[in-house]
Amino acid sequence: EVQLVESGGGLVKPGGSLRLSCAASGFTFSGYSMNWVRQAPGKGLEWVSSISTSSSFIYYADSVKGRFTISRDNAKNSLYLQMNSLRAEDTAVYYCARDHNWNYAIYAMDVWGQGTTVTVSS
Amino acid sequence: QSALTQPASVSGSPGQSITISCTGTSSDIGGYNYVSWYQQHPGNAPKLIIYEVSNRPSGVSNRFSGSKSGNTASLTISGLQAEDDADYYCSSYTRTSTSVAFGGGTKLTVL
């Protein structure tokens, strides 16, 4: 079964850090671009970051640039998001999501995890 | 404020057809065929229903169809069913920030 499972969410104080992980199974992880997408409570979807198959191309939303770092370990079939200098507005459910296309991105996400909740509050 | 503009809500009766619009610019929808649509039920992760403007992933009902004209993309759902009651989001590649932009979402109510 094709699956993505996120972990690492939790409650953190403003200015703190968290590292999210996403474990992939059931497909050849190294062949797909990957994304992080978040959804604040009661709000819409917001793309956060993407990484190409070999980590050659990495992009961030302006709202997280300089604070978040995406990475992947193809040997471990895992995607990560290091989040530093967290703010209240970063509170959201964070999803990892696979691009639909093999090898190069077409910016459509066909496999999603169940999400992990990040709450930034004092 | 989302980069792509969708109506906040639409409604329709079972069996009817509805269309949800998604308006962008020449830097996103108008310039690329990387438009996608997602369905999200409360408490669940989004589900991809349309990619590259008009393609359906395997397993998605042919009642869902997508199109694009200029800077506006559209999702049409025909033969509305109760299970279509959900939030719908459009997205597009945008060269503005070499990334993905989402619409604000549209709540579809099946009456």
Coordinates of N, CA, C and O in Angstrom, one line a residue, chain A residues 6 25 27-28 34 65 69 72 77 81 106 111:
Chain A
E6 N 3.3 11.0 8.7 CA 4.1 12.1 9.4 C 4.2 11.9 10.9 O 3.3 11.2 11.5
S25 N 6.2 4.6 2.2 CA 6.3 3.1 2.0 C 5.4 2.8 0.8 O 4.5 3.6 0.5
F27 N 6.1 2.6 -2.4 CA 6.5 3.1 -3.7 C 8.0 3.5 -3.6 O 8.6 3.5 -2.6
T28 N 8.6 3.7 -4.8 CA 10.0 4.1 -4.9 C 10.2 5.5 -4.6 O 10.1 6.4 -5.5
M34 N 8.8 15.7 -3.6 CA 8.0 15.7 -2.4 C 7.7 17.1 -1.9 O 8.4 18.0 -2.2
K65 N 10.5 31.0 4.4 CA 11.9 31.1 3.9 C 12.8 31.7 4.9 O 12.5 32.7 5.6
T69 N 13.6 24.3 6.8 CA 14.5 23.6 5.9 C 13.9 22.3 5.6 O 13.7 21.5 6.5
R72 N 15.6 15.4 2.5 CA 15.1 14.0 2.3 C 16.3 13.1 2.4 O 17.4 13.4 2.1
N77 N 13.9 6.4 2.9 CA 12.6 6.7 2.4 C 11.9 7.7 3.3 O 10.7 7.5 3.7
L81 N 11.2 18.1 7.7 CA 11.0 19.6 7.7 C 11.5 20.1 9.0 O 10.9 19.9 10.1
I106 N 5.1 17.8 -11.6 CA 4.0 18.4 -12.4 C 3.1 19.2 -11.4 O 2.1 19.6 -11.8
V111 N -0.5 11.6 -3.3 CA -0.5 10.8 -2.1 C -0.2 11.7 -0.9 O 0.8 12.5 -1.0

